[in-house]
Each structure stands twice: as C-alpha cells, then as structure tokens.
Amino acid sequence: MARTPLIAGNWKMNKTVAEAVSFAHDLLPRVEGLNKVEVAVCPPATALHAMGEVLAGSKVALGAQDMFWAEQGAFTGMISPLMLKEVGCKYVIIGHSERRGRFGKPDETLNSETARVFGDTDASVNLKVKAALAHDLVPIVCVGEMLDERDAGNTDAVVEKQIKAGLEGVSPEQVAGMVIAYEPVWAIGTGRACDAEEANRVIGVIRRVVGEAFGQETAQRLRIQYGGSMSEKNAHELLSQPEIDGGLVGGASLDVSRFTLIVQAASVIAKEVSS
Ligand code: PGA
C-alpha cells in the first residue's frame, strides 16, 4: 500500500515569531509544486498563530511540539488541544524524548544538557494521544530507545512497550490515521543518524507490533517516520527504505534550503516507488 511520506520539521526552542514567519514565506514557493509528499512545520508555541495565518490553505501544514490533554483549566504553562485547533494546527508531536521524563539519579544536576526533565510517561503520552484524536489533531507519537537500552539489546522491547502503552484504547481506524516517529534517542541532535537498514528494521518491528494489536490493514496504512540527525545528506538513503514513511527533522529543519532538499528527496523517492 502506498503511504504518502510526511516530512515534518521540529524546530524545538528555536526562532522568534518574526523569524518563523519569514521562514514560512521562504518555504512555501519552494515546496508548493512538489508531489507525493506532505510537509509540516512545528514551531514554538509563540509562533503558531502567526505561522498559521501564513500557511493557511497551503501545501505546508502546521504542527505543535506538545500539548496538554485537558481542554482548559488550572494548568499553568500548558496549551490545550482546543487552542491548537484554533490557530490552525493539523499535527501535534507527542512524547518526544526531550519531553519524556527520566530524572536519573536523585543527585543529578539539571541543566540544559540533561533536558529529559519534562515528565512525559507512556501514560501521559496515551492521554495526550487520545485528547489529540478527540480534537481532530493528528498525533505524531515519538518512540525510541536510549543508548544504554540499545547496548543492552533491548531496542525492540522498548519500542514495543512504548507503542502498546502509548496507543492503548485507541481504535484501529484512529491508529491508521496517525503518525509514529521512530527516534532513537542517541541519534537525536548528535549528527549520528541510525544506520538506514537498522532504522528500517526497527520500524518494521513497530509495524508488526501495531499489526498484532490493531490489525494488518491498520499497520499498512499507518505512517512511521524516522527521526534523529536526518539531513539533506542522509535523507535519500533513509527515505528509500521501504518501511520509512518520511522524517521528523530537528536541526536540519531550521535552515530552509536544507529542509527543502529533504522534502525534495522524499518527493522524488515516492515518485520512483509509485511509477
Ligand atoms: P535532530 O532532531 O534532527 O536534530 O536530530 C530530531 C528530533 O528530535 O525530532
């Protein structure tokens, strides 16, 4: 079954509103004519509204980097699915490894280098996934192993647990319409992407787990991206893999030329496959 690849830029905590708007104006003409690929940009929350106005009705969809599961209430600092819908979001990243919690040793000093401190768990990821779906947002659910988990040979078990817990109680039809991003934590922001064949293998494991839990048709429709140091240099090799349906791109998505090259690679490969 042909799945349209999705290239999504995760800007993390980068770009002011002015920078974001100027990026959007620059990106649109570069990707407007590209077929067989979907494109999304996930700016910081402050830029969502302004970017939503620029991107409305265009080829490029808007996504948020996180959200809370309640619609409103006394949740200082949080943003709700209703708010994301209002500003034009289609996608929302959920459970990014930088948001999953692992506080480490009690004496660990927290700083910007030990940033896995925002406390998401498989359970909160599950609540956020359900809230996103209830509000017609497409979740991009991130899973992936830490380096010590890979070294211990636990990669497949870790992603299986994250998938099962994160998608618990979601219907097969809803799973088919969402996006999963396989992001090995050791590959994020390190310049050391996962070997393409190994990424393809783990994504195959994810698809098998989804197939067992939600049925083969669902598993074949579900899009599973790769994320972790994807760049214009390795995109072609990664995106050529049969199981990889696009990329969640961090660092390389901050530069409009580099991001466009990745989108172009996805479009060319998708055409090759379908022709
Ligand atoms: P990176 O980030 O491309 O900078 O490694 C990817 C991500 O964290 O989604």
PDB file of C-alpha atoms in Angstrom, residues 103-236:
ATOM      1  CA  PHE A 103      15.003  12.194  36.171  1.00  0.00           C
ATOM      2  CA  GLY A 104      18.024   9.991  36.704  1.00  0.00           C
ATOM      3  CA  LYS A 105      19.839   9.828  39.972  1.00  0.00           C
ATOM      4  CA  PRO A 106      18.465  11.978  42.782  1.00  0.00           C
ATOM      5  CA  ASP A 107      21.676  13.999  42.864  1.00  0.00           C
ATOM      6  CA  GLU A 108      21.701  14.657  39.166  1.00  0.00           C
ATOM      7  CA  THR A 109      22.158  18.328  38.424  1.00  0.00           C
ATOM      8  CA  LEU A 110      19.563  19.585  35.998  1.00  0.00           C
ATOM      9  CA  ASN A 111      20.755  21.818  33.229  1.00  0.00           C
ATOM     10  CA  SER A 112      20.107  22.277  29.536  1.00  0.00           C
ATOM     11  CA  GLU A 113      22.255  19.223  28.795  1.00  0.00           C
ATOM     12  CA  THR A 114      20.169  16.896  30.957  1.00  0.00           C
ATOM     13  CA  ALA A 115      16.971  18.068  29.379  1.00  0.00           C
ATOM     14  CA  ARG A 116      14.844  14.933  29.760  1.00  0.00           C
ATOM     15  CA  VAL A 117      13.000  16.604  32.574  1.00  0.00           C
ATOM     16  CA  PHE A 118       9.520  17.432  31.383  1.00  0.00           C
ATOM     17  CA  GLY A 119       7.985  14.332  32.812  1.00  0.00           C
ATOM     18  CA  ASP A 120       6.092  12.678  29.980  1.00  0.00           C
ATOM     19  CA  THR A 121       5.469   8.975  30.603  1.00  0.00           C
ATOM     20  CA  ASP A 122       3.823   6.305  28.459  1.00  0.00           C
ATOM     21  CA  ALA A 123       0.649   7.023  30.455  1.00  0.00           C
ATOM     22  CA  SER A 124       0.654  10.775  29.813  1.00  0.00           C
ATOM     23  CA  VAL A 125       1.546  10.131  26.180  1.00  0.00           C
ATOM     24  CA  ASN A 126      -1.549   7.924  25.983  1.00  0.00           C
ATOM     25  CA  LEU A 127      -3.765  10.663  27.466  1.00  0.00           C
ATOM     26  CA  LYS A 128      -2.347  13.217  25.041  1.00  0.00           C
ATOM     27  CA  VAL A 129      -2.809  10.896  22.055  1.00  0.00           C
ATOM     28  CA  LYS A 130      -6.458  10.345  22.949  1.00  0.00           C
ATOM     29  CA  ALA A 131      -7.045  14.064  23.502  1.00  0.00           C
ATOM     30  CA  ALA A 132      -5.429  14.929  20.182  1.00  0.00           C
ATOM     31  CA  LEU A 133      -7.588  12.412  18.318  1.00  0.00           C
ATOM     32  CA  ALA A 134     -10.728  13.612  20.102  1.00  0.00           C
ATOM     33  CA  HIS A 135      -9.994  17.107  18.765  1.00  0.00           C
ATOM     34  CA  ASP A 136      -9.192  16.018  15.248  1.00  0.00           C
ATOM     35  CA  LEU A 137      -5.463  16.657  15.572  1.00  0.00           C
ATOM     36  CA  VAL A 138      -3.074  14.121  14.062  1.00  0.00           C
ATOM     37  CA  PRO A 139      -0.606  12.957  16.711  1.00  0.00           C
ATOM     38  CA  ILE A 140       2.999  12.330  15.749  1.00  0.00           C
ATOM     39  CA  VAL A 141       3.910   9.910  18.528  1.00  0.00           C
ATOM     40  CA  CYS A 142       7.621   9.571  19.218  1.00  0.00           C
ATOM     41  CA  VAL A 143       9.192   6.349  20.413  1.00  0.00           C
ATOM     42  CA  GLY A 144      12.794   5.213  20.631  1.00  0.00           C
ATOM     43  CA  GLU A 145      15.432   3.663  22.802  1.00  0.00           C
ATOM     44  CA  MET A 146      18.213   5.279  24.835  1.00  0.00           C
ATOM     45  CA  LEU A 147      21.806   4.268  24.114  1.00  0.00           C
ATOM     46  CA  ASP A 148      22.065   2.040  27.190  1.00  0.00           C
ATOM     47  CA  GLU A 149      18.868   0.276  26.156  1.00  0.00           C
ATOM     48  CA  ARG A 150      20.257  -0.367  22.674  1.00  0.00           C
ATOM     49  CA  ASP A 151      23.581  -1.552  24.066  1.00  0.00           C
ATOM     50  CA  ALA A 152      21.710  -3.989  26.320  1.00  0.00           C
ATOM     51  CA  GLY A 153      19.882  -5.404  23.293  1.00  0.00           C
ATOM     52  CA  ASN A 154      16.526  -4.032  24.441  1.00  0.00           C
ATOM     53  CA  THR A 155      15.645  -1.797  21.487  1.00  0.00           C
ATOM     54  CA  ASP A 156      12.740  -3.875  20.191  1.00  0.00           C
ATOM     55  CA  ALA A 157      11.268  -4.419  23.662  1.00  0.00           C
ATOM     56  CA  VAL A 158      11.490  -0.699  24.496  1.00  0.00           C
ATOM     57  CA  VAL A 159       9.673   0.458  21.375  1.00  0.00           C
ATOM     58  CA  GLU A 160       7.107  -2.328  21.722  1.00  0.00           C
ATOM     59  CA  LYS A 161       6.285  -1.204  25.261  1.00  0.00           C
ATOM     60  CA  GLN A 162       6.091   2.469  24.245  1.00  0.00           C
ATOM     61  CA  ILE A 163       3.780   1.654  21.324  1.00  0.00           C
ATOM     62  CA  LYS A 164       1.458  -0.603  23.287  1.00  0.00           C
ATOM     63  CA  ALA A 165       1.145   1.762  26.248  1.00  0.00           C
ATOM     64  CA  GLY A 166       1.004   4.934  24.172  1.00  0.00           C
ATOM     65  CA  LEU A 167      -1.763   3.663  21.885  1.00  0.00           C
ATOM     66  CA  GLU A 168      -3.825   1.793  24.450  1.00  0.00           C
ATOM     67  CA  GLY A 169      -7.562   2.234  23.966  1.00  0.00           C
ATOM     68  CA  VAL A 170      -7.197   3.899  20.555  1.00  0.00           C
ATOM     69  CA  SER A 171      -9.308   2.438  17.726  1.00  0.00           C
ATOM     70  CA  PRO A 172      -7.681   0.759  14.693  1.00  0.00           C
ATOM     71  CA  GLU A 173      -9.168   3.437  12.432  1.00  0.00           C
ATOM     72  CA  GLN A 174      -7.600   6.184  14.560  1.00  0.00           C
ATOM     73  CA  VAL A 175      -4.229   4.437  14.637  1.00  0.00           C
ATOM     74  CA  ALA A 176      -4.304   4.122  10.831  1.00  0.00           C
ATOM     75  CA  GLY A 177      -4.640   7.899  10.518  1.00  0.00           C
ATOM     76  CA  MET A 178      -1.896   8.908  12.903  1.00  0.00           C
ATOM     77  CA  VAL A 179       1.878   9.109  12.593  1.00  0.00           C
ATOM     78  CA  ILE A 180       4.585   7.402  14.623  1.00  0.00           C
ATOM     79  CA  ALA A 181       8.158   8.679  14.643  1.00  0.00           C
ATOM     80  CA  TYR A 182      10.900   6.194  15.456  1.00  0.00           C
ATOM     81  CA  GLU A 183      13.565   8.355  17.060  1.00  0.00           C
ATOM     82  CA  PRO A 184      16.471   6.532  18.683  1.00  0.00           C
ATOM     83  CA  VAL A 185      17.428   8.924  21.478  1.00  0.00           C
ATOM     84  CA  TRP A 186      21.173   8.539  20.858  1.00  0.00           C
ATOM     85  CA  ALA A 187      20.705   9.732  17.269  1.00  0.00           C
ATOM     86  CA  ILE A 188      18.886  12.964  18.130  1.00  0.00           C
ATOM     87  CA  GLY A 189      20.959  16.084  17.691  1.00  0.00           C
ATOM     88  CA  THR A 190      24.202  14.099  17.642  1.00  0.00           C
ATOM     89  CA  GLY A 191      24.903  14.110  13.906  1.00  0.00           C
ATOM     90  CA  ARG A 192      24.979  10.321  14.196  1.00  0.00           C
ATOM     91  CA  ALA A 193      21.867   9.056  12.426  1.00  0.00           C
ATOM     92  CA  CYS A 194      20.789   5.466  12.778  1.00  0.00           C
ATOM     93  CA  ASP A 195      22.007   3.188  10.010  1.00  0.00           C
ATOM     94  CA  ALA A 196      19.258   3.205   7.364  1.00  0.00           C
ATOM     95  CA  GLU A 197      18.793  -0.554   7.303  1.00  0.00           C
ATOM     96  CA  GLU A 198      18.611  -0.736  11.075  1.00  0.00           C
ATOM     97  CA  ALA A 199      16.068   2.107  11.174  1.00  0.00           C
ATOM     98  CA  ASN A 200      14.065   0.210   8.571  1.00  0.00           C
ATOM     99  CA  ARG A 201      14.274  -2.943  10.688  1.00  0.00           C
ATOM    100  CA  VAL A 202      13.050  -1.268  13.896  1.00  0.00           C
ATOM    101  CA  ILE A 203      10.247   0.456  12.012  1.00  0.00           C
ATOM    102  CA  GLY A 204       9.302  -2.990  10.695  1.00  0.00           C
ATOM    103  CA  VAL A 205       9.140  -4.173  14.312  1.00  0.00           C
ATOM    104  CA  ILE A 206       6.861  -1.235  15.156  1.00  0.00           C
ATOM    105  CA  ARG A 207       4.616  -2.081  12.210  1.00  0.00           C
ATOM    106  CA  ARG A 208       4.459  -5.719  13.324  1.00  0.00           C
ATOM    107  CA  VAL A 209       3.514  -4.695  16.886  1.00  0.00           C
ATOM    108  CA  VAL A 210       0.813  -2.374  15.547  1.00  0.00           C
ATOM    109  CA  GLY A 211      -0.419  -5.138  13.232  1.00  0.00           C
ATOM    110  CA  GLU A 212      -0.740  -7.578  16.113  1.00  0.00           C
ATOM    111  CA  ALA A 213      -2.616  -5.089  18.265  1.00  0.00           C
ATOM    112  CA  PHE A 214      -4.741  -3.281  15.675  1.00  0.00           C
ATOM    113  CA  GLY A 215      -4.803  -5.472  12.561  1.00  0.00           C
ATOM    114  CA  GLN A 216      -2.729  -5.692   9.397  1.00  0.00           C
ATOM    115  CA  GLU A 217      -4.729  -3.162   7.425  1.00  0.00           C
ATOM    116  CA  THR A 218      -4.165  -0.546  10.113  1.00  0.00           C
ATOM    117  CA  ALA A 219      -0.451  -1.338  10.234  1.00  0.00           C
ATOM    118  CA  GLN A 220      -0.133  -0.956   6.474  1.00  0.00           C
ATOM    119  CA  ARG A 221      -1.902   2.415   6.441  1.00  0.00           C
ATOM    120  CA  LEU A 222      -0.034   3.878   9.434  1.00  0.00           C
ATOM    121  CA  ARG A 223       2.833   6.203   8.565  1.00  0.00           C
ATOM    122  CA  ILE A 224       6.029   5.661  10.517  1.00  0.00           C
ATOM    123  CA  GLN A 225       8.745   8.298  10.191  1.00  0.00           C
ATOM    124  CA  TYR A 226      12.396   8.139  11.126  1.00  0.00           C
ATOM    125  CA  GLY A 227      13.912  10.925  13.243  1.00  0.00           C
ATOM    126  CA  GLY A 228      17.407  11.555  14.596  1.00  0.00           C
ATOM    127  CA  SER A 229      20.045  13.577  12.713  1.00  0.00           C
ATOM    128  CA  MET A 230      18.220  13.284   9.405  1.00  0.00           C
ATOM    129  CA  SER A 231      19.868  15.705   6.995  1.00  0.00           C
ATOM    130  CA  GLU A 232      19.966  16.565   3.314  1.00  0.00           C
ATOM    131  CA  LYS A 233      22.968  14.212   3.107  1.00  0.00           C
ATOM    132  CA  ASN A 234      21.399  11.039   4.501  1.00  0.00           C
ATOM    133  CA  ALA A 235      17.734  11.693   3.663  1.00  0.00           C
ATOM    134  CA  HIS A 236      17.799   9.868   0.344  1.00  0.00           C
TER     135      HIS A 236
END
